[in-house]
Each structure stands twice: as structure tokens, then as C-alpha cells.
Short mmCIF file of C-alpha atoms in Angstrom, two decimals:
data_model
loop_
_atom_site.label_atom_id
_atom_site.label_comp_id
_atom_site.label_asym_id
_atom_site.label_seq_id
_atom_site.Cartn_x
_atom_site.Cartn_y
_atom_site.Cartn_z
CA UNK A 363 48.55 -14.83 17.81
CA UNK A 364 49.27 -12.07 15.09
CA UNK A 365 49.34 -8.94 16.52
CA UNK A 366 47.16 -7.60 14.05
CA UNK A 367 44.54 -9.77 14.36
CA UNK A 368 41.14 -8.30 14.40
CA UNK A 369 38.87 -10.12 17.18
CA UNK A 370 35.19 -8.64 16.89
CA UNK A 371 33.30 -9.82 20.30
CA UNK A 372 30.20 -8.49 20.74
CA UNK A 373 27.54 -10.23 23.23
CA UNK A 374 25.27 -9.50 25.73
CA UNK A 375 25.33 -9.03 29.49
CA UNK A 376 24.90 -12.07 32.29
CA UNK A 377 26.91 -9.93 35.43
CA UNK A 378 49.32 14.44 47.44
CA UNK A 379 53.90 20.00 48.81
CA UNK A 380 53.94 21.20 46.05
CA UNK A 381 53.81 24.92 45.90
CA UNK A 382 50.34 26.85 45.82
CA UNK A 383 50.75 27.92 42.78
CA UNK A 384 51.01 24.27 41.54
CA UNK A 385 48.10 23.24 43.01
CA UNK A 386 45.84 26.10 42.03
CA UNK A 387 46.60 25.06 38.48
CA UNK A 388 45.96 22.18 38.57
CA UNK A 389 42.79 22.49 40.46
CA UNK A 390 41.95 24.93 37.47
CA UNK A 391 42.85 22.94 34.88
CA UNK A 392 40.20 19.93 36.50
CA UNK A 393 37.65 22.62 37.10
CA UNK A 394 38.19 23.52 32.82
CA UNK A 395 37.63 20.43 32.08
CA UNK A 396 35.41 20.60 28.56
CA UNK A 397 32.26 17.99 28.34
CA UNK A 398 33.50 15.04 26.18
CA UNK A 399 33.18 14.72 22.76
CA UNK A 400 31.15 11.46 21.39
CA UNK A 401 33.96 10.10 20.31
CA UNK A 402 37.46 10.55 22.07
CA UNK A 403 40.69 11.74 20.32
CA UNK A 404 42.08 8.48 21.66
CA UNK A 405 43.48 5.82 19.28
CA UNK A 406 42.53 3.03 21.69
CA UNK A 407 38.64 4.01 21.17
CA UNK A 408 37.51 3.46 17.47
CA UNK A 409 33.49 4.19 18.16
CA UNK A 410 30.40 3.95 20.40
CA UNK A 411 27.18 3.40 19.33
CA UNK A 412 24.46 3.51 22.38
CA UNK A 413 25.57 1.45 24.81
CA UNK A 414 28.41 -0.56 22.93
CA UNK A 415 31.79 0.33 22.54
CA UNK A 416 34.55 -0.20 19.96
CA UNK A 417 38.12 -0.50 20.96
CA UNK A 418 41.57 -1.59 20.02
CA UNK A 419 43.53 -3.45 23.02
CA UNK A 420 46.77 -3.70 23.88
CA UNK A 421 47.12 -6.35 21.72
CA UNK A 422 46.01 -5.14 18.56
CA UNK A 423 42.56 -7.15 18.89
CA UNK A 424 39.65 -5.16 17.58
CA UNK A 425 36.86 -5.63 20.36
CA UNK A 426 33.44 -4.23 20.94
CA UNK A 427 31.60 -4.60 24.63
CA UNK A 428 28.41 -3.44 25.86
CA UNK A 429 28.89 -0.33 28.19
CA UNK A 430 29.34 0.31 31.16
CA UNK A 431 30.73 -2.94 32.65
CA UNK A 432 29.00 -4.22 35.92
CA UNK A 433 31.87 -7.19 36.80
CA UNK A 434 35.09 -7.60 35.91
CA UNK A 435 38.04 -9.88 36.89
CA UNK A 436 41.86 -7.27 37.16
CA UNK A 437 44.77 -8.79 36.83
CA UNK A 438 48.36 -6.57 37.76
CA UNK A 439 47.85 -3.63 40.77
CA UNK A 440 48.89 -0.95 38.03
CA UNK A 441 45.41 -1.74 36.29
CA UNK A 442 43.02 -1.72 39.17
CA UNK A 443 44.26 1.21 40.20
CA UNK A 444 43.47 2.80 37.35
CA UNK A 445 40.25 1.17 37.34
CA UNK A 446 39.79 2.61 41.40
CA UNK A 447 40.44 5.98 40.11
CA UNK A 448 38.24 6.14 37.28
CA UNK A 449 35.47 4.66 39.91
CA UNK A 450 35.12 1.21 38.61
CA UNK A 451 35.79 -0.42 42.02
CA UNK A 452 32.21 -1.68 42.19
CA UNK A 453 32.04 -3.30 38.95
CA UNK A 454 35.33 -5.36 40.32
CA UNK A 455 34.68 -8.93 41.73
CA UNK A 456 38.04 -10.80 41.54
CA UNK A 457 41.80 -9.43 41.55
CA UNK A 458 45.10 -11.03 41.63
CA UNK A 459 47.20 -11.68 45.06
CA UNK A 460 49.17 -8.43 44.38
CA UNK A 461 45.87 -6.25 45.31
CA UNK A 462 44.32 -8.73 47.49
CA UNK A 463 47.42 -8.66 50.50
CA UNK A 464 47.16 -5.51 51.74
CA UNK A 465 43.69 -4.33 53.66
CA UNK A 466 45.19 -1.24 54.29
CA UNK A 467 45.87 -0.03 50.07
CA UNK A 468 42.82 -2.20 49.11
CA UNK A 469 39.94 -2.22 51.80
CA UNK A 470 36.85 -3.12 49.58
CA UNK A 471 38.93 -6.46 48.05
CA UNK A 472 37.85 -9.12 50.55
CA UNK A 473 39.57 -13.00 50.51
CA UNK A 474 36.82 -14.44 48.38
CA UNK A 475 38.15 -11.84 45.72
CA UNK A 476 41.31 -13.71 44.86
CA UNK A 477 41.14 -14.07 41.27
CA UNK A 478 45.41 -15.83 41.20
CA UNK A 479 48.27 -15.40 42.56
CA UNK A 480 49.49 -13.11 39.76
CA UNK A 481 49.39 -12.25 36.25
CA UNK A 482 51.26 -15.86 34.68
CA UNK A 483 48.91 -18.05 37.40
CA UNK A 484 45.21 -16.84 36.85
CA UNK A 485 42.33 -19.84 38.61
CA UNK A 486 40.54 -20.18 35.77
CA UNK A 487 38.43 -22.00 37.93
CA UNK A 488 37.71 -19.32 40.66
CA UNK A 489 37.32 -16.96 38.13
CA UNK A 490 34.47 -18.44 35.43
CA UNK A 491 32.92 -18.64 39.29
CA UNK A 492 33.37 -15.06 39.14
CA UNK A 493 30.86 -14.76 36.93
CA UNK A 494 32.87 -11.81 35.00
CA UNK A 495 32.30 -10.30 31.73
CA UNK A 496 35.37 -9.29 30.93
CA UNK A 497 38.97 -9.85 32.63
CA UNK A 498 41.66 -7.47 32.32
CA UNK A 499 45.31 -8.61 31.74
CA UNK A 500 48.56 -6.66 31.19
CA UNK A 501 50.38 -7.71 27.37
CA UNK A 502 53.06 -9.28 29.81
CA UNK A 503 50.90 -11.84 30.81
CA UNK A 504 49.62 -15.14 29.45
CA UNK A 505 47.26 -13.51 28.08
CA UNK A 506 46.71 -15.52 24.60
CA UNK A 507 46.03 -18.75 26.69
CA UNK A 508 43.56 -16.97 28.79
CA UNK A 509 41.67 -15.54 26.36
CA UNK A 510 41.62 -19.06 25.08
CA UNK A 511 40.31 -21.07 28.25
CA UNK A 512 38.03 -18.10 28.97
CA UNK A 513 35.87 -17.70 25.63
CA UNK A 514 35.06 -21.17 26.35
CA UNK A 515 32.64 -19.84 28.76
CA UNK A 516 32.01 -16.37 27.19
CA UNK A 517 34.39 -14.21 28.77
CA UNK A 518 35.79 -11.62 27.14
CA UNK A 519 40.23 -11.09 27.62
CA UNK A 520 41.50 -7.37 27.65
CA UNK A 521 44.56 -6.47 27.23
CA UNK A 522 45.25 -3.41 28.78
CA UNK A 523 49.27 -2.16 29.78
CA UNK A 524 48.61 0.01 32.74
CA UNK A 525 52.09 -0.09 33.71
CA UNK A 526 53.13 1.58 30.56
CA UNK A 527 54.09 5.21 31.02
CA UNK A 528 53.80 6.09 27.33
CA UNK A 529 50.10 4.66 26.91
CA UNK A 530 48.56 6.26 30.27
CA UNK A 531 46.41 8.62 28.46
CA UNK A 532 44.60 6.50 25.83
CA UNK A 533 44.27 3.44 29.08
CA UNK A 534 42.84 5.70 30.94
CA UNK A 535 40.54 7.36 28.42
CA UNK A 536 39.65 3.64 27.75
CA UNK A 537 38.87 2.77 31.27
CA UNK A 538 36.80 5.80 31.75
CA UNK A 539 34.58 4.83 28.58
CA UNK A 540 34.25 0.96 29.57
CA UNK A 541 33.29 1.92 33.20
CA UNK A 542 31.00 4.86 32.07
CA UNK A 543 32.71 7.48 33.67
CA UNK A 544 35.09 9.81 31.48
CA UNK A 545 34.62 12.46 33.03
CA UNK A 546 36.78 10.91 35.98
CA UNK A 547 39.25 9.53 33.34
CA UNK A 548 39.68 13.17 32.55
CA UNK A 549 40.62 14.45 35.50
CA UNK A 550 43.17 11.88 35.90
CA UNK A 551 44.45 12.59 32.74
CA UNK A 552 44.44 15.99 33.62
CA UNK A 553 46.53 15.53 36.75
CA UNK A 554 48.88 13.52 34.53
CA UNK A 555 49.61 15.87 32.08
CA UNK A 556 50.05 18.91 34.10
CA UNK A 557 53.16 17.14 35.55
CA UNK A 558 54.38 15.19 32.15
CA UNK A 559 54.24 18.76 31.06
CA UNK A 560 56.02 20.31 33.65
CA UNK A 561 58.79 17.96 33.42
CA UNK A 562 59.27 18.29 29.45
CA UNK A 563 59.25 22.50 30.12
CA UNK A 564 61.87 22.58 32.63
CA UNK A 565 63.94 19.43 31.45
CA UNK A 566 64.40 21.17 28.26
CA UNK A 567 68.24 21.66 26.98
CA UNK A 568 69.29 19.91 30.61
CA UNK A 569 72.53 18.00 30.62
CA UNK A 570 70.91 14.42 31.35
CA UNK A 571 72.68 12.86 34.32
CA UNK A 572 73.58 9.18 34.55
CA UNK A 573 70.90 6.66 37.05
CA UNK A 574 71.61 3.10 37.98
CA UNK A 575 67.98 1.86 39.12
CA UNK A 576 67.50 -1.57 40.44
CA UNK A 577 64.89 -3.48 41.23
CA UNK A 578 64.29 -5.81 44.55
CA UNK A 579 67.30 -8.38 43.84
CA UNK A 580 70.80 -7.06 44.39
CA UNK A 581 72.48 -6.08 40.53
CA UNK A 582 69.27 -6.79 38.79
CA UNK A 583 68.70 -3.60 36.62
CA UNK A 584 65.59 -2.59 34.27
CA UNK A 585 65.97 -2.04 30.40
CA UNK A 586 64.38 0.16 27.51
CA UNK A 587 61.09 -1.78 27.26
CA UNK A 588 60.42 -1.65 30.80
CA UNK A 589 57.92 1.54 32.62
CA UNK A 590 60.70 1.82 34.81
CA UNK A 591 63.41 2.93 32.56
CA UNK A 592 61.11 5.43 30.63
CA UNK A 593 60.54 7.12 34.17
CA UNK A 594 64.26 7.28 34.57
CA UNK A 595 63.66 9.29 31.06
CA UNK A 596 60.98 11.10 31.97
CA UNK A 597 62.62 12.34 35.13
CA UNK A 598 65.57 13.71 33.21
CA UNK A 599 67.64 10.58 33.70
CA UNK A 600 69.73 8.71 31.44
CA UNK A 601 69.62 4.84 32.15
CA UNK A 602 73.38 3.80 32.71
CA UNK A 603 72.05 0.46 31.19
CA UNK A 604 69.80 1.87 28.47
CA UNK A 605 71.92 0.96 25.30
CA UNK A 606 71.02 -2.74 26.51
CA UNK A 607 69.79 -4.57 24.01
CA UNK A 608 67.93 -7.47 25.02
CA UNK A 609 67.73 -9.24 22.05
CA UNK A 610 70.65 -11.38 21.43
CA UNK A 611 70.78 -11.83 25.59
CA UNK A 612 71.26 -15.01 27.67
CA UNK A 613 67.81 -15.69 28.63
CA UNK A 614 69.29 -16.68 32.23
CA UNK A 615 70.27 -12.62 33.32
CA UNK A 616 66.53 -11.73 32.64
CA UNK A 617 64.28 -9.54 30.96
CA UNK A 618 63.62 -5.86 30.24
CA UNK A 619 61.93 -5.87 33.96
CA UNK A 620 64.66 -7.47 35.68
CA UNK A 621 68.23 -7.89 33.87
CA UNK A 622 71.37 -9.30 35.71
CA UNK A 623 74.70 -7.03 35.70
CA UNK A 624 77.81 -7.84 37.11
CA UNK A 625 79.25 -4.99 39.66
CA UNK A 626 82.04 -3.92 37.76
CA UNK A 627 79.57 -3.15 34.60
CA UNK A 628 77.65 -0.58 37.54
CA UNK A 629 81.11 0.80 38.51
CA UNK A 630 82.51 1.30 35.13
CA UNK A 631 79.41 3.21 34.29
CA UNK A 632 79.91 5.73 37.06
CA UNK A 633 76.03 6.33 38.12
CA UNK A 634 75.39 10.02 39.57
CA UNK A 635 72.43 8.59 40.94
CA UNK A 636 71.45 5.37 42.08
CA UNK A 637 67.60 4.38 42.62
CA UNK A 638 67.50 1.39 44.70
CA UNK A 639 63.51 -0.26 44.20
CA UNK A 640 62.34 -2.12 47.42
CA UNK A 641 59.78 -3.75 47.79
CA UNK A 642 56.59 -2.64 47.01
CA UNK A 643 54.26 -2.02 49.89
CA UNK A 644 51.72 0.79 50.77
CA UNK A 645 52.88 2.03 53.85
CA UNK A 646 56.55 3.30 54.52
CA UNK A 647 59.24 1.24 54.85
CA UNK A 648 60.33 1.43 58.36
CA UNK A 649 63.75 3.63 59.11
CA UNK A 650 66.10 1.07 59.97
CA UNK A 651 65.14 -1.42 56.80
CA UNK A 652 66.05 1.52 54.45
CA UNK A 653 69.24 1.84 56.39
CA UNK A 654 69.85 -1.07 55.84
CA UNK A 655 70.01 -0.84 52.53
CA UNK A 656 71.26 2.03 51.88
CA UNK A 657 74.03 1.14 53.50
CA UNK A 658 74.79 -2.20 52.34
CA UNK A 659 74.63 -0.76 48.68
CA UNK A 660 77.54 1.98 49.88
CA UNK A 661 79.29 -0.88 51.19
CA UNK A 662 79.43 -2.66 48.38
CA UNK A 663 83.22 -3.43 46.40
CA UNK A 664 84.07 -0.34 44.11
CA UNK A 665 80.98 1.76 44.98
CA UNK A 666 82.46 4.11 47.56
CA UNK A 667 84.23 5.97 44.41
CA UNK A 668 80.88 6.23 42.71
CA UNK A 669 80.24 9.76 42.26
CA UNK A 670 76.12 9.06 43.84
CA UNK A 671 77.68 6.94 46.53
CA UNK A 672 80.02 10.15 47.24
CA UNK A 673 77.23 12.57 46.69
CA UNK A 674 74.97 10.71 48.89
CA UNK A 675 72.68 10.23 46.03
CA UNK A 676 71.29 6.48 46.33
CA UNK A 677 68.03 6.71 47.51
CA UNK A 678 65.77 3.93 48.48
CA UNK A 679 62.17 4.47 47.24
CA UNK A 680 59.02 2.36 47.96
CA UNK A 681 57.48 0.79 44.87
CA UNK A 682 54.41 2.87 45.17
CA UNK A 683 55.62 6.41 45.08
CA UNK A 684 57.91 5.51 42.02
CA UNK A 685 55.02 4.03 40.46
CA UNK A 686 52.51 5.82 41.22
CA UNK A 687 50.12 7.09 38.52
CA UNK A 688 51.90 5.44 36.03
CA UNK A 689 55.30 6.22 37.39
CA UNK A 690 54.72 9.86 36.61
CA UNK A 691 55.37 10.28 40.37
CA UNK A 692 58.92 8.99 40.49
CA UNK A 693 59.67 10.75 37.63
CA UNK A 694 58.86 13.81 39.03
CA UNK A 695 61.04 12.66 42.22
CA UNK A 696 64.09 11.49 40.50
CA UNK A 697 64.07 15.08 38.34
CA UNK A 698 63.51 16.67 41.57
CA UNK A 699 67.14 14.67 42.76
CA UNK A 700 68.82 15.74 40.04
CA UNK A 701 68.15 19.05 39.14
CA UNK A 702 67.02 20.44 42.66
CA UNK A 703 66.58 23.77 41.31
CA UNK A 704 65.18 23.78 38.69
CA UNK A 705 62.26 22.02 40.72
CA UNK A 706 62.59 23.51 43.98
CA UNK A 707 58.50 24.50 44.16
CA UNK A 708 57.87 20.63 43.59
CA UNK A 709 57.12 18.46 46.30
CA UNK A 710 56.13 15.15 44.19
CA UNK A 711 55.53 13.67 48.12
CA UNK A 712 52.02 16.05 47.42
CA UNK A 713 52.20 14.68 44.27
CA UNK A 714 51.62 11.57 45.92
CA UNK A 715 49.31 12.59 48.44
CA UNK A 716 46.85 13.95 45.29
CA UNK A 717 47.40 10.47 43.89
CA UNK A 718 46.46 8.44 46.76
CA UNK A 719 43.98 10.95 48.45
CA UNK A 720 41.63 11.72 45.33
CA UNK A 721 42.44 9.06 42.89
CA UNK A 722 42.72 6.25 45.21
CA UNK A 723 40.75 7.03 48.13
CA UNK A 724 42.95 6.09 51.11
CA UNK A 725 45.36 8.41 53.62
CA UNK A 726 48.47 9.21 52.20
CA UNK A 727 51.04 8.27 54.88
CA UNK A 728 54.24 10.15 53.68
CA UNK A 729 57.83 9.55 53.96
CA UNK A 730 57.87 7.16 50.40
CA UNK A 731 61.64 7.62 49.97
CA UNK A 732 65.04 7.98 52.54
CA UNK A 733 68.23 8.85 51.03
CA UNK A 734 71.73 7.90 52.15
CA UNK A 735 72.84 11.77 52.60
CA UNK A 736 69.93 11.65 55.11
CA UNK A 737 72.04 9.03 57.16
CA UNK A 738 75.31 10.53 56.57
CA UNK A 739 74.01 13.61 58.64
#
């Protein structure tokens, strides 16, 4: 599908230490909030007239929907988080597996919620028995055959990137609008951009330092293209692996969100700082599985010269502090690893705790992250 093609649907409705000073900010900068204009500074939102709304998608597709939604299919946890913290959470009435394991993260999804098992496998069938008006999918995703089997039966496709650092503001904004509450898109936004902020100010003129991240499977890295590399940019990182082009690539070592490298390509690199990624889950990976880790990556042929394996500096992080808030979260952790102190009022663990405590509504248990000069001690 051209990704300029202009899709007009409109029908009708069937169904976080950081230090004091930090927080006081930010507190005042949610409290300042102004009342919303009519129409939103946002690219993604084109118009609203009454109760229906114009909007581009992550796709390109020009699509109006009557406003606010009451249910709605989410596909990918990044989204219906966002959707949780704008308070859409009612209006949701299917997910994929990703937010439907884990009771703890996700206690208002119950079994007969399970929308897939992930983005690439949606049940058509379960969800037409949904009953949904829309269904939201990430521009990774099948989504042009969806949209396809779905308009059969007069449900509208979404595309909608919330894993994408550099589009948090205008996905939120959008979210806000389609759920009928922008004021609460606002404040997230707000809590965004006092950090994205904070890192730009005191990253300026730094000397960036060179990060090897990797994902769950042993040498699998992440590319430009991928949310994860832009926090490794965002954190005042630079992505050992970042001049990768992935064009021109065997298809067999991966993609942008997973890319095979062979060990001596990590060694000859020299990382200062290695980010291992594993897994994602919401509570804290016990001790002894992060020692394990840790370990086994300092064990590894050629990586005890490393200067991060000699530092200490490999760090094993849990999915959901990196990512949290549209990985604004880890990037505030990995600048914090680097360049100590220039952020030594920052505690992006409170970070985290604002995240999960007032955006997400569940306890925020702590202790996201172990590193291996931790062990060494």
C-alpha cells in the first residue's frame, strides 16, 4: 500500500529518586499545564469537528473516527500502555499475549481478552467477536492485511508506533484526543519532556561514549531504525553498531530490532558500556539470574580486555525500565552510567516509579537494573 495513500473512514458507532528539586518541577510544570487549544500543534491531528476527529496514522492513511472511542482491540504492550496512561483502559476489550501474561503489570486484562498471540498473529476471529471499533497496530506489524480482513466487517486499522521514541509526543497527543482525554495526554507529555529536555541540556558538547546493547539472544544487537538504538542516543550513547546499514544485509542476521554480530566485530569495537536486554517482565529479575548473566557475558572470549568489561560497566536491565515511557527511562539510565556527574541528582529508578505509579497505576517494585561492578564488590 502507498504510503501516501489517503484512506477517509468515517462511520458510526456499534461498541517513580530523583532529587526534590526535580520533582517539584515537574510537579509544576503538570500543575501549568494551559487548557488545550481546539486544535493541537500536533502533525498527527489534522481537525475535529464535534465529536469526529481527523488524523494522519502511522502509515500515512488519512482517517477520521467518531470521538471518544468506547472499544478497542491493542496490539504491542508499548501501545496500551500509552493507552492505560492516557485512561483509555475501559474502552479496551481485547489485547495481544504480550499484555495478557502478566496479572501483576495488567490486572483489568482478563483471559477472555486475548486478542493474538502478538502483533504478526492477530485472531481475526476472536477479535470481529470483540465487537471493536477500531484496532490499534504498530507499522511493524501486518498491518496492511489486517486492515484488509477487518474492513470486511467495519473495523477500522490504526497504525500507531508507540515504541518509537521520536514520535511519543504527537502518539500521545493522538491517544489523548481519540480517548477524550488530553488533558491526561498532557501531562504525560509533560513528564516526557521535562526529562528529553534535561538530557539534551546537560548532554550538550559531551564526548559521546561507545554502547554495545543487545537484546535477549546472545550477539544479537539493535540498529538505527530501531527505539532502542535512538535511546542509546538519547542517553548520550553512541551505538558501536550504528553505522549498520541494513539495507544490502543477509536477511538471515536479522533486522533493525534484532541483528546478528559475530564476537570479534563487539571486541574490535571496544564498547565502554555494554547494555545487556533481558527479558522483559514487570517485576525484577531475581539476583542470581542477573548474575548469571552478567557473568557469562564477562566470560565470554576477548571480552575481559573490553574497557566496560574492565570498568564493570555491563549492566543487565529489565525490558521495562529501559522502555519505559517510550524508552525515555533508559535513556535517562544509560546517561546516568556514563556521565555520573553530570547526573548525579537523577535517580531515573524514581523516574520509573512516576512512570509506573501515576501513569500506569500499579506499585513500582524497584531494583530494574544490577550491574557487574555490583558483583565484583
Amino acid at each position: 500500500m502507498r504510503s501516501d495513500l489517503r484512506v477517509r473512514m468515517v462511520r458510526q458507532r456499534t461498541g517513580w529518586r530523583a532529587a526534590p528539586a526535580l520533582l517539584l518541577l515537574a510537579c509544576a510544570a503538570l500543575l501549568a499545564l494551559p487548557a488545550l487549544p481546539a486544535h493541537a500543534d500536533d502533525p498527527a491531528v489534522l481537525g475535529q469537528q464535534g465529536g469526529q476527529l481527523r488524523f494522519r496514522d502511522d502509515a500515512g492513511r488519512e482517517i477520521t473516527l467518531p470521538v471518544p472511542l468506547r472499544r478497542v482491540v491493542v496490539f504491542n504492550r508499548y501501545t496500551t500502555e500509552f493507552v492505560r496512561a492516557v485512561g483509555g483502559m475501559p474502552a479496551v476489550v481485547g489485547v495481544d499475549i504480550d499484555s495478557a501474561r502478566s496479572k501483576e503489570y495488567w490486572p483489568t486484562v482478563t483471559p477472555g481478552m486475548l486478542a493474538g498471540q502478538g502483533q504478526s498473529s492477530p485472531n481475526y476471529e476472536a477479535i470481529v467477536a470483540m465487537r471493536p471499533e477500531v484496532v490499534f497496530f504498530p507499522r511493524n506489524s501486518d498491518w496492511q492485511k489486517a486492515a484488509e480482513v477487518l474492513g470486511r466487517f467495519h473495523i477500522t486499522v490504526v497504525v500507531l508506533t508507540a515504541w518509537d521514541v521520536l514520535k511519543h509526543e504527537q502518539n500521545v497527543e493522538l491517544l489523548g484526543r481519540l480517548f477524550g482525554q488530553p488533558q491526561r495526554a498532557a501531562r504525560l507529555n509533560a513528564f516526557y519532556r521535562g526529562y528529553r529536555d534535561l538530557l539534551a541540556q546537560r548532554l550538550r558538547g559531551v564526548a559521546r561514549k561507545r554502547v554495545y546493547i543487545e537484546e535477549v539472544g546472545n550477539y544479537k544487537t539493535l540498529l538505527k531504525g530501531s527505539g532502542w538504538h535512538d535511546m542509546v542516543e538519547l542517553g548520550g550513547g553512541q551505538n558501536v553498531f550504528g553505522d549498520v546499514e541494513i539495507a544490502g544485509q543477509s536477511s538471515a542476521r536479522g533486522t533493525v530490532q534484532g541483528f546478528s554480530v559475530d564476537p570479534e566485530e563487539v571486541i574490535a569495537r571496544r564498547p565502554e558500556l555494554i547494555v545487556k536486554l533481558e527479558p522483559g517482565q514487570y517485576l525484577p529479575h531475581p539476583r542470581a539470574f542477573s548474575e548469571q548473566v552478567l557473568k557469562g557475558i564477562a566470560a565470554r572470549p576477548g571480552f575481559a580486555s573490553l574497557p566496560a568489561v574492565r570498568s564493570g560497566q555491563v549492566y543487565h536491565i529489565s525490558y521495562y525500565l529501559a522502555g519505559g515511557c517510550s524508552k525515555i527511562i533508559g535513556a535517562l539510565q544509560i546517561a546516568k552510567w556514563l556521565y555520573p556527574g553530570r547526573f548525579a541528582d537523577v535517580d531515573p529508578e524514581q523516574a520509573m516509579k512516576v512512570w509506573l505509579e501515576q501513569f500506569q497505576d500499579v506499585p513500582a517494585p524497584g531494583g530494574y537494573s544490577v550491574s557487574l561492578a555490583e558483583l565484583r564488590k
